[in-house]
Tab-separated table of C-alpha atoms in Angstrom:
chain	number	residue	atom	x	y	z
A	1	MET	CA	0.000	0.000	0.000
A	2	SER	CA	1.355	3.409	-0.901
A	3	LYS	CA	1.985	5.988	1.797
A	4	THR	CA	-0.082	9.134	1.968
A	5	PRO	CA	1.689	12.563	1.824
A	6	SER	CA	0.951	13.139	5.507
A	7	GLN	CA	2.710	9.906	6.431
A	8	GLN	CA	5.804	10.846	4.353
A	9	ASP	CA	6.025	14.259	6.043
A	10	ASN	CA	5.910	12.657	9.461
A	11	GLU	CA	8.871	10.413	8.549
A	12	ILE	CA	11.010	13.231	7.027
A	13	LEU	CA	10.446	15.679	9.899
A	14	PRO	CA	12.590	13.791	12.499
A	15	PHE	CA	15.458	13.664	9.982
A	16	PHE	CA	15.532	17.455	9.533
A	17	GLU	CA	15.258	18.024	13.268
A	18	GLY	CA	18.278	15.783	13.794
A	19	LEU	CA	20.200	17.650	11.094
A	20	LYS	CA	19.472	20.976	12.806
A	21	LYS	CA	20.817	19.624	16.109
A	22	PHE	CA	23.942	18.364	14.359
A	23	LYS	CA	24.600	21.770	12.753
A	24	ARG	CA	24.546	23.420	16.158
A	25	PHE	CA	27.996	21.915	16.715
A	26	ARG	CA	29.389	24.134	13.841
A	27	LEU	CA	32.026	21.534	13.013
A	28	LEU	CA	32.351	22.924	9.525
A	29	GLU	CA	32.555	26.581	10.640
A	30	PRO	CA	35.829	26.956	12.621
A	31	SER	CA	36.795	30.440	13.714
A	32	VAL	CA	39.596	32.436	12.089
A	33	GLY	CA	41.663	32.047	15.268
A	34	VAL	CA	41.451	28.245	15.123
A	35	LEU	CA	42.454	28.256	11.464
A	36	GLY	CA	45.370	30.570	12.252
A	37	PHE	CA	46.573	28.381	15.080
A	38	PHE	CA	46.347	25.295	12.867
A	39	PHE	CA	48.327	27.040	10.090
A	40	VAL	CA	51.079	28.221	12.449
A	41	THR	CA	51.345	24.759	13.994
A	42	VAL	CA	51.785	23.181	10.563
A	43	CYS	CA	54.469	25.746	9.669
A	44	VAL	CA	56.411	25.093	12.868
A	45	ILE	CA	56.304	21.337	12.299
A	46	CYS	CA	57.514	21.815	8.730
A	47	CYS	CA	60.385	23.976	9.947
A	48	PHE	CA	61.504	21.234	12.277
A	49	PHE	CA	61.495	18.796	9.385
A	50	TYR	CA	63.769	21.203	7.508
A	51	LEU	CA	66.154	21.643	10.433
A	52	ASP	CA	69.792	21.057	9.564
A	53	TYR	CA	70.609	18.293	12.047
A	54	ARG	CA	74.223	18.208	10.991
A	55	ALA	CA	74.674	21.792	12.205
A	56	ALA	CA	72.551	21.213	15.306
A	57	ALA	CA	74.775	18.294	16.289
A	58	LYS	CA	77.688	20.692	16.342
A	59	GLY	CA	75.820	23.005	18.700
A	60	PHE	CA	74.954	25.702	16.161
A	61	LEU	CA	71.525	27.186	15.615
A	62	PHE	CA	71.629	27.917	11.893
A	63	SER	CA	73.849	27.190	8.954
A	64	THR	CA	73.744	29.244	5.776
A	65	GLN	CA	76.165	26.782	4.272
A	66	SER	CA	73.365	24.211	4.391
A	67	GLU	CA	71.207	24.235	1.280
A	68	ARG	CA	68.104	24.083	3.456
A	69	PHE	CA	69.007	27.286	5.279
A	70	MET	CA	70.367	29.384	2.458
A	71	TRP	CA	67.387	31.702	2.969
A	72	PHE	CA	68.292	32.564	6.587
A	73	ARG	CA	70.498	35.545	5.891
A	74	PHE	CA	70.405	39.243	6.598
A	75	GLY	CA	72.144	40.246	3.390
A	76	GLY	CA	69.307	39.557	0.985
A	77	PRO	CA	69.543	38.266	-2.586
A	78	GLY	CA	72.118	39.145	-5.180
A	79	GLU	CA	74.834	36.513	-4.840
A	80	ASP	CA	74.834	35.777	-8.542
A	81	ARG	CA	75.778	39.345	-9.496
A	82	ARG	CA	78.402	39.947	-6.825
A	83	VAL	CA	81.895	40.797	-7.973
A	84	GLU	CA	85.187	40.447	-6.127
A	85	PHE	CA	86.044	43.651	-4.289
A	86	LEU	CA	89.765	43.494	-5.070
A	87	THR	CA	89.160	43.258	-8.810
A	88	GLU	CA	88.656	46.217	-11.112
A	89	GLN	CA	84.942	45.394	-11.279
A	90	GLY	CA	84.747	45.881	-7.519
A	91	ASP	CA	86.039	49.460	-7.567
A	92	GLY	CA	82.606	50.998	-7.145
A	93	CYS	CA	81.308	48.562	-4.539
A	94	ASP	CA	80.141	49.980	-1.212
A	95	VAL	CA	81.446	47.362	1.221
A	96	PHE	CA	79.459	48.926	4.062
A	97	ASP	CA	76.123	48.214	2.379
A	98	GLY	CA	75.266	44.640	3.217
A	99	GLY	CA	74.162	42.223	5.907
A	100	TRP	CA	75.290	39.648	8.446
A	101	GLU	CA	75.471	36.033	7.298
A	102	TRP	CA	75.910	32.938	9.412
A	103	ASP	CA	79.224	31.207	8.665
A	104	GLU	CA	80.269	27.990	10.378
A	105	SER	CA	83.927	28.634	9.558
A	106	TYR	CA	83.955	31.523	12.020
A	107	PRO	CA	85.386	32.746	14.363
A	108	LEU	CA	88.827	33.449	12.925
A	109	TYR	CA	90.487	32.675	16.292
A	110	GLN	CA	89.620	31.596	19.822
A	111	SER	CA	90.088	33.960	22.759
A	112	LYS	CA	91.674	31.204	24.845
A	113	ASN	CA	94.443	30.933	22.232
A	114	CYS	CA	95.205	34.664	22.178
A	115	SER	CA	97.296	36.141	24.974
A	116	PHE	CA	97.091	39.649	23.494
A	117	MET	CA	93.614	40.409	24.808
A	118	ASP	CA	92.297	42.225	27.841
A	119	GLY	CA	90.188	40.118	30.194
A	120	GLY	CA	87.192	42.378	29.686
A	121	PHE	CA	86.725	41.161	26.118
A	122	ARG	CA	86.966	37.421	26.915
A	123	CYS	CA	83.219	36.837	27.131
A	124	SER	CA	83.309	33.107	26.485
A	125	GLU	CA	85.996	32.545	29.097
A	126	ASN	CA	84.084	34.761	31.513
A	127	GLY	CA	81.035	32.522	31.299
A	128	ARG	CA	78.944	33.613	28.318
A	129	PRO	CA	77.013	30.444	27.475
A	130	ASP	CA	76.248	30.993	23.765
A	131	ILE	CA	78.664	31.261	20.842
A	132	PHE	CA	76.206	32.502	18.215
A	133	TYR	CA	77.699	36.022	18.295
A	134	THR	CA	81.006	34.649	16.969
A	135	LYS	CA	79.456	33.053	13.873
A	136	TRP	CA	78.334	36.044	11.835
A	137	ARG	CA	80.277	37.278	8.808
A	138	TRP	CA	79.721	40.652	7.148
A	139	GLN	CA	78.674	40.275	3.519
A	140	PRO	CA	78.469	43.334	1.240
A	141	LYS	CA	75.411	43.345	-0.999
A	142	TYR	CA	77.126	43.681	-4.373
A	143	CYS	CA	80.647	42.321	-3.909
A	144	ASN	CA	82.665	39.762	-1.970
A	145	LEU	CA	85.340	40.710	0.520
A	146	PRO	CA	88.639	38.848	0.397
A	147	ARG	CA	88.957	36.195	3.072
A	148	PHE	CA	91.164	37.547	5.843
A	149	ASN	CA	94.695	36.227	5.396
A	150	ALA	CA	96.831	37.078	8.406
A	151	THR	CA	100.048	36.007	6.715
A	152	MET	CA	99.405	38.241	3.724
A	153	MET	CA	98.623	41.226	5.929
A	154	LEU	CA	101.772	40.714	7.964
A	155	GLU	CA	103.778	40.546	4.762
A	156	ARG	CA	102.189	43.798	3.574
A	157	LEU	CA	103.054	45.327	6.958
A	158	ARG	CA	106.658	44.156	6.881
A	159	ASN	CA	108.956	46.960	8.095
A	160	LYS	CA	105.907	49.176	8.708
A	161	ARG	CA	103.863	50.654	11.560
A	162	LEU	CA	100.110	50.375	12.003
A	163	ALA	CA	98.654	52.555	14.758
A	164	PHE	CA	95.192	52.806	16.305
A	165	VAL	CA	94.437	56.176	17.903
A	166	GLY	CA	91.284	56.728	19.926
A	167	ASP	CA	89.177	55.523	22.821
A	168	SER	CA	88.664	52.109	24.411
A	169	ILE	CA	86.482	50.949	21.512
A	170	GLY	CA	89.525	51.608	19.317
A	171	ARG	CA	91.496	49.485	21.770
A	172	ASN	CA	88.809	46.807	21.319
A	173	GLN	CA	89.517	46.806	17.573
A	174	TRP	CA	93.276	46.913	18.100
A	175	GLU	CA	93.244	43.816	20.309
A	176	SER	CA	91.019	42.087	17.769
A	177	LEU	CA	93.631	42.675	15.068
A	178	LEU	CA	96.431	41.486	17.351
A	179	CYS	CA	94.604	38.195	17.825
A	180	MET	CA	93.798	37.860	14.125
A	181	LEU	CA	97.421	38.435	13.110
A	182	SER	CA	99.038	36.397	15.875
A	183	SER	CA	96.924	33.351	14.986
A	184	VAL	CA	99.364	32.464	12.175
A	185	VAL	CA	102.587	33.082	14.115
A	186	PRO	CA	103.860	29.766	15.570
A	187	ASN	CA	106.292	31.356	18.007
A	188	LYS	CA	104.140	33.659	20.144
A	189	ASN	CA	107.285	34.822	21.991
A	190	SER	CA	108.289	36.625	18.803
A	191	ILE	CA	105.379	39.005	19.453
A	192	TYR	CA	106.007	41.355	22.357
A	193	GLU	CA	105.350	44.820	23.736
A	194	VAL	CA	108.476	46.854	23.064
A	195	ASN	CA	108.482	48.470	26.515
A	196	GLY	CA	107.584	45.308	28.386
A	197	SER	CA	104.145	46.628	29.325
A	198	PRO	CA	101.341	44.105	29.865
A	199	ILE	CA	97.934	44.333	28.193
A	200	THR	CA	95.895	45.871	30.980
A	201	LYS	CA	93.697	48.932	31.096
A	202	HIS	CA	95.942	51.927	31.573
A	203	LYS	CA	96.623	55.359	30.196
A	204	GLY	CA	99.248	55.907	27.548
A	205	PHE	CA	100.154	53.634	24.666
A	206	LEU	CA	101.176	50.081	23.784
A	207	VAL	CA	103.397	48.991	20.889
A	208	PHE	CA	103.467	45.309	19.939
A	209	LYS	CA	106.182	44.149	17.609
A	210	PHE	CA	105.973	41.146	15.294
A	211	LYS	CA	109.668	40.350	15.242
A	212	ASP	CA	109.619	38.020	12.230
A	213	PHE	CA	108.080	40.762	10.104
A	214	ASN	CA	109.765	43.753	11.739
A	215	CYS	CA	106.408	45.516	12.022
A	216	THR	CA	104.491	47.029	14.902
A	217	VAL	CA	100.773	47.205	15.686
A	218	GLU	CA	100.246	50.077	18.106
A	219	TYR	CA	97.529	51.643	20.264
A	220	TYR	CA	97.471	55.228	21.553
A	221	ARG	CA	94.846	56.207	24.059
A	222	ALA	CA	93.319	59.515	22.941
A	223	PRO	CA	89.572	59.330	23.604
A	224	PHE	CA	88.924	62.856	22.321
A	225	LEU	CA	91.697	62.928	19.655
A	226	VAL	CA	92.204	66.593	20.550
A	227	LEU	CA	94.330	67.752	23.496
A	228	GLN	CA	93.016	67.541	27.036
A	229	SER	CA	95.047	69.728	29.396
A	230	ARG	CA	95.019	71.913	32.488
A	231	PRO	CA	92.863	75.032	32.415
A	232	PRO	CA	94.505	78.367	31.526
A	233	ALA	CA	95.641	80.719	34.280
A	234	GLY	CA	92.816	82.624	35.913
A	235	ALA	CA	90.118	80.152	34.908
A	236	LEU	CA	87.083	79.562	37.100
A	237	ARG	CA	87.505	77.026	39.900
A	238	LYS	CA	84.906	74.679	38.465
A	239	ILE	CA	87.073	74.206	35.361
A	240	ARG	CA	89.246	71.208	36.159
A	241	THR	CA	90.483	70.503	32.634
A	242	THR	CA	89.876	71.791	29.125
A	243	LEU	CA	89.698	70.212	25.714
A	244	LYS	CA	91.700	72.321	23.287
A	245	LEU	CA	89.534	71.864	20.235
A	246	ASP	CA	92.117	73.341	17.873
A	247	GLN	CA	95.051	71.106	18.917
A	248	MET	CA	95.682	67.405	18.404
A	249	ASP	CA	96.384	65.072	21.307
A	250	TRP	CA	99.966	65.044	22.619
A	251	SER	CA	100.490	61.510	21.281
A	252	SER	CA	100.470	62.801	17.693
A	253	MET	CA	104.225	63.310	17.958
A	254	LYS	CA	104.557	59.539	18.362
A	255	TRP	CA	102.191	58.193	15.718
A	256	GLY	CA	102.358	60.994	13.142
A	257	ASP	CA	104.702	59.126	10.793
A	258	ALA	CA	103.064	55.679	10.997
A	259	ASP	CA	102.367	53.866	7.724
A	260	VAL	CA	98.743	53.077	8.559
A	261	LEU	CA	96.600	55.134	10.945
A	262	VAL	CA	93.176	54.182	12.276
A	263	PHE	CA	91.372	56.974	14.151
A	264	ASN	CA	88.199	56.765	16.169
A	265	THR	CA	86.401	58.890	18.740
A	266	GLY	CA	82.885	59.549	20.005
A	267	HIS	CA	82.140	57.584	23.171
A	268	TRP	CA	83.589	60.245	25.459
A	269	TRP	CA	81.825	63.098	23.722
A	270	ASN	CA	78.889	63.439	26.093
A	271	TYR	CA	77.876	65.701	28.963
A	272	GLU	CA	78.815	63.211	31.703
A	273	LYS	CA	82.414	62.785	30.546
A	274	THR	CA	82.991	66.464	29.813
A	275	VAL	CA	81.127	69.377	31.399
A	276	ARG	CA	79.651	67.462	34.308
A	277	GLY	CA	83.149	66.391	35.331
A	278	GLY	CA	84.546	69.899	35.023
A	279	CYS	CA	86.025	69.468	31.537
A	280	TYR	CA	85.174	72.490	29.387
A	281	PHE	CA	86.022	73.440	25.822
A	282	GLN	CA	88.801	75.794	24.784
A	283	VAL	CA	89.674	77.435	21.465
A	284	GLY	CA	92.917	79.396	21.473
A	285	LYS	CA	93.187	80.926	24.925
A	286	GLU	CA	89.446	81.253	25.440
A	287	VAL	CA	87.380	78.749	27.403
A	288	LYS	CA	83.931	78.456	25.805
A	289	MET	CA	81.771	78.076	28.907
A	290	ASP	CA	78.495	77.908	26.981
A	291	MET	CA	79.604	75.679	24.116
A	292	LYS	CA	77.454	72.562	23.648
A	293	VAL	CA	79.063	69.133	23.507
A	294	GLU	CA	77.730	68.590	19.978
A	295	ASP	CA	79.346	71.801	18.744
A	296	ALA	CA	82.626	70.972	20.448
A	297	TYR	CA	82.650	67.522	18.851
A	298	HIS	CA	82.060	69.070	15.428
A	299	ARG	CA	84.957	71.463	15.971
A	300	SER	CA	87.263	68.635	17.079
A	301	ILE	CA	86.503	66.584	13.950
A	302	GLU	CA	87.388	69.620	11.845
A	303	THR	CA	90.725	69.784	13.663
A	304	VAL	CA	91.417	66.090	12.998
A	305	VAL	CA	90.582	66.379	9.294
A	306	ASP	CA	92.681	69.558	8.978
A	307	TYR	CA	95.585	67.828	10.735
A	308	ILE	CA	95.439	64.913	8.317
A	309	HIS	CA	95.264	67.265	5.349
A	310	THR	CA	98.212	69.363	6.535
A	311	ASN	CA	100.532	66.914	8.269
A	312	ILE	CA	100.043	63.460	6.756
A	313	ASN	CA	101.907	62.451	3.619
A	314	PRO	CA	99.449	60.357	1.554
A	315	ASN	CA	102.312	58.780	-0.388
A	316	LYS	CA	103.556	57.203	2.848
A	317	THR	CA	100.575	56.899	5.185
A	318	GLN	CA	97.142	55.431	4.625
A	319	VAL	CA	94.589	56.984	6.989
A	320	PHE	CA	91.304	55.476	8.153
A	321	PHE	CA	88.644	57.106	10.267
A	322	ARG	CA	86.373	54.547	11.868
A	323	THR	CA	82.894	55.876	12.542
A	324	TYR	CA	80.992	55.593	15.793
A	325	ALA	CA	80.068	52.096	16.978
A	326	PRO	CA	76.580	52.278	18.577
A	327	VAL	CA	75.786	51.109	22.090
A	328	HIS	CA	72.790	48.867	22.816
A	329	PHE	CA	71.592	49.565	26.343
A	330	ARG	CA	67.948	48.598	26.933
A	331	GLY	CA	65.850	49.960	29.772
A	332	GLY	CA	68.401	52.570	30.752
A	333	SER	CA	71.915	53.818	30.041
A	334	TRP	CA	75.334	52.681	31.217
A	335	LYS	CA	74.791	54.497	34.525
A	336	THR	CA	71.093	53.740	35.077
A	337	GLY	CA	70.932	49.957	34.802
A	338	GLY	CA	70.673	49.465	31.037
A	339	THR	CA	71.010	45.852	29.885
A	340	CYS	CA	71.841	43.750	26.821
A	341	HIS	CA	72.670	40.339	28.321
A	342	MET	CA	69.584	38.646	26.873
A	343	GLU	CA	70.503	39.447	23.279
A	344	THR	CA	71.761	36.446	21.298
A	345	LEU	CA	70.933	37.328	17.670
A	346	PRO	CA	71.408	40.378	15.416
A	347	GLU	CA	68.528	42.680	14.547
A	348	LEU	CA	66.347	41.065	11.885
A	349	GLY	CA	65.114	44.361	10.486
A	350	SER	CA	65.914	48.000	11.091
A	351	SER	CA	68.118	48.883	14.034
A	352	LEU	CA	66.636	49.894	17.379
A	353	VAL	CA	69.634	52.055	18.279
A	354	PRO	CA	68.574	55.337	19.964
A	355	PRO	CA	68.722	58.439	17.712
A	356	ASP	CA	71.488	60.105	19.735
A	357	ASN	CA	73.878	57.367	18.602
A	358	TRP	CA	73.454	58.506	15.009
A	359	SER	CA	74.312	62.119	15.819
A	360	GLN	CA	77.976	61.151	16.177
A	361	PHE	CA	77.951	59.633	12.707
A	362	LYS	CA	76.136	62.614	11.217
A	363	THR	CA	78.704	65.055	12.626
A	364	VAL	CA	81.581	63.244	10.933
A	365	MET	CA	79.703	63.062	7.642
A	366	ASP	CA	78.850	66.765	7.812
A	367	VAL	CA	82.503	67.723	8.278
A	368	LEU	CA	83.670	65.471	5.449
A	369	SER	CA	80.915	66.696	3.145
A	370	ALA	CA	81.882	70.316	3.811
A	371	ARG	CA	85.477	69.548	2.869
A	372	THR	CA	84.370	67.773	-0.304
A	373	ASN	CA	82.184	70.734	-1.264
A	374	ARG	CA	85.276	72.922	-1.009
A	375	SER	CA	86.946	70.628	-3.566
A	376	GLU	CA	89.462	69.370	-1.027
A	377	VAL	CA	90.862	65.899	-1.648
A	378	LEU	CA	90.164	63.834	1.456
A	379	LYS	CA	93.317	62.032	2.495
A	380	LEU	CA	91.480	59.315	4.367
A	381	ASP	CA	89.317	56.232	3.974
A	382	LEU	CA	86.113	56.154	5.952
A	383	LEU	CA	85.661	52.895	7.836
A	384	ASN	CA	81.909	53.210	8.125
A	385	VAL	CA	80.902	50.649	10.736
A	386	THR	CA	77.968	52.527	12.294
A	387	GLU	CA	75.067	50.960	10.415
A	388	MET	CA	76.483	47.427	10.343
A	389	SER	CA	77.300	47.522	14.059
A	390	SER	CA	73.905	48.972	14.940
A	391	ARG	CA	72.369	45.588	14.096
A	392	ARG	CA	74.653	43.667	16.449
A	393	LYS	CA	72.912	44.106	19.790
A	394	ASP	CA	74.056	40.559	20.547
A	395	GLY	CA	77.780	41.266	20.407
A	396	HIS	CA	78.501	43.224	23.601
A	397	SER	CA	80.327	42.125	26.739
A	398	SER	CA	77.155	42.708	28.818
A	399	ARG	CA	77.680	40.827	32.108
A	400	TYR	CA	80.688	38.879	30.847
A	401	TYR	CA	83.491	41.419	31.177
A	402	LEU	CA	84.570	40.063	34.554
A	403	PRO	CA	85.664	36.548	35.593
A	404	ASP	CA	82.688	36.586	37.963
A	405	LEU	CA	79.340	37.516	36.469
A	406	ALA	CA	78.792	41.270	36.688
A	407	PRO	CA	75.633	42.569	38.423
A	408	LEU	CA	72.549	43.084	36.277
A	409	HIS	CA	72.704	46.861	36.766
A	410	ARG	CA	76.397	47.111	35.824
A	411	GLN	CA	76.418	45.806	32.265
A	412	ASP	CA	78.760	46.803	29.448
A	413	CYS	CA	76.746	47.326	26.278
A	414	SER	CA	79.404	49.533	24.662
A	415	HIS	CA	82.443	47.269	24.298
A	416	TRP	CA	82.397	44.096	22.248
A	417	CYS	CA	83.172	40.467	22.928
A	418	LEU	CA	86.202	38.994	21.168
A	419	PRO	CA	86.098	37.207	18.864
A	420	GLY	CA	83.171	39.157	17.513
A	421	VAL	CA	82.047	42.340	15.778
A	422	PRO	CA	85.440	44.181	15.783
A	423	ASP	CA	86.860	41.302	13.743
A	424	ALA	CA	84.478	42.310	10.941
A	425	TRP	CA	85.733	45.894	11.177
A	426	ASN	CA	89.256	44.570	10.706
A	427	GLU	CA	88.209	42.439	7.755
A	428	LEU	CA	86.980	45.645	6.108
A	429	LEU	CA	90.204	47.367	7.120
A	430	TYR	CA	92.143	44.507	5.534
A	431	ALA	CA	90.138	44.728	2.286
A	432	LEU	CA	90.586	48.502	1.976
A	433	PHE	CA	94.252	48.202	2.920
A	434	LEU	CA	94.857	45.680	0.132
A	435	LYS	CA	92.783	47.685	-2.345
A	436	HIS	CA	94.856	50.788	-1.677
A	437	ALA	CA	98.169	48.899	-1.808
A	438	ASP	CA	97.264	47.292	-5.141
A	439	ALA	CA	96.256	50.662	-6.603
A	440	ARG	CA	99.361	52.511	-5.417
A	441	PRO	CA	101.709	51.526	-8.300
A	442	SER	CA	99.372	53.122	-10.853
A	443	ASN	CA	98.310	56.056	-8.737
A	444	SER	CA	100.335	56.609	-5.625
A	445	SER	CA	98.088	59.345	-4.314
A	446	SER	CA	94.787	57.592	-4.795
A	447	ARG	CA	92.300	57.485	-1.926
A	448	THR	CA	88.739	56.373	-1.575
A	449	GLU	CA	86.950	59.667	-1.326
A	450	SER	CA	84.164	59.830	1.226
């Protein structure tokens, strides 16, 4: 017997009611948040599958030498069109425009194997647990730097003098170069300080001789580059010392005829280390009581550039001016509990360095630009490390500048661990040094104009 329409409706109705109850669960309508979480989870799992276990077994986090991690670089694309910096095609390459790349072949030396280093830079030996900060190599965007060859540099320095003149960050770079060069000298006793002075923090200068090459690598402490002296007669009692902005530091009589000069300054040019401590600015016989630190710094850089232009023979001496290396204090300054000990990787994007750090760099560039506009030939190479170093918040001594861990509120986020960032500065120094030496036969007075 066939069913009437009313009977069919009665049978279908429970089915639709059940379907409505089932839909209340919304199994097919997940929220955007759930979908996002699922997507992120899948991505993380995939990343683990792509992990380079060979590098991880060695204790490293990433390896750009692994084909699976070639993308993890800060330098960006462009490898295929890079030229070699020391070739003619590399003449126009800006070696300071680039990024940091992970390189398992680094560091170039181990601090425990270098006796020419102050204890404050021995972060690993002082207890720093990670070694990631030693594994980054600077890679210019459009050219390749020559691999640092300590033997070649020592040969090029044979019978010559290389002098660093500046503050303790310059000393940081100087000790880095000592370690880089000494790494290829079997007999470490053939490297010695000519006056028998040990490497400890002190005022004055240190001259290390590489006996087998009859060359010296020297450091002269001159944090302002210009002369700091007693105040003139009749000065106010609150004036303890003055910076003579129109005179070079007294040490210039010692390093003036060196074959290679590397200047730096900046970290002492602040209110705390000058006016607050009773150090005022002097031009001629007049003490400028109202002069701002920024204006005094500008005037001092003019004096340095004028000194180089007037007193340095470009046919004998190659001059470098290394720009300001930024500090990376977080949550305060060096005197108010600033920290950096939690940093283990470089900046992924733009630098977070405070704006006042860039003012030092801008002052130098303004002075050099003014000289260029006056058609003066600049007798120096600019070692422009400001931008590249601004990304390396991970490279400082932080709490590891003492054998015992320094207090949280007494961190050093100005100086750099060795091996580390200053090694990259010296690799650039090496490249520019070789470039200049190779160009000299055809044009003895050539300089990279800045």
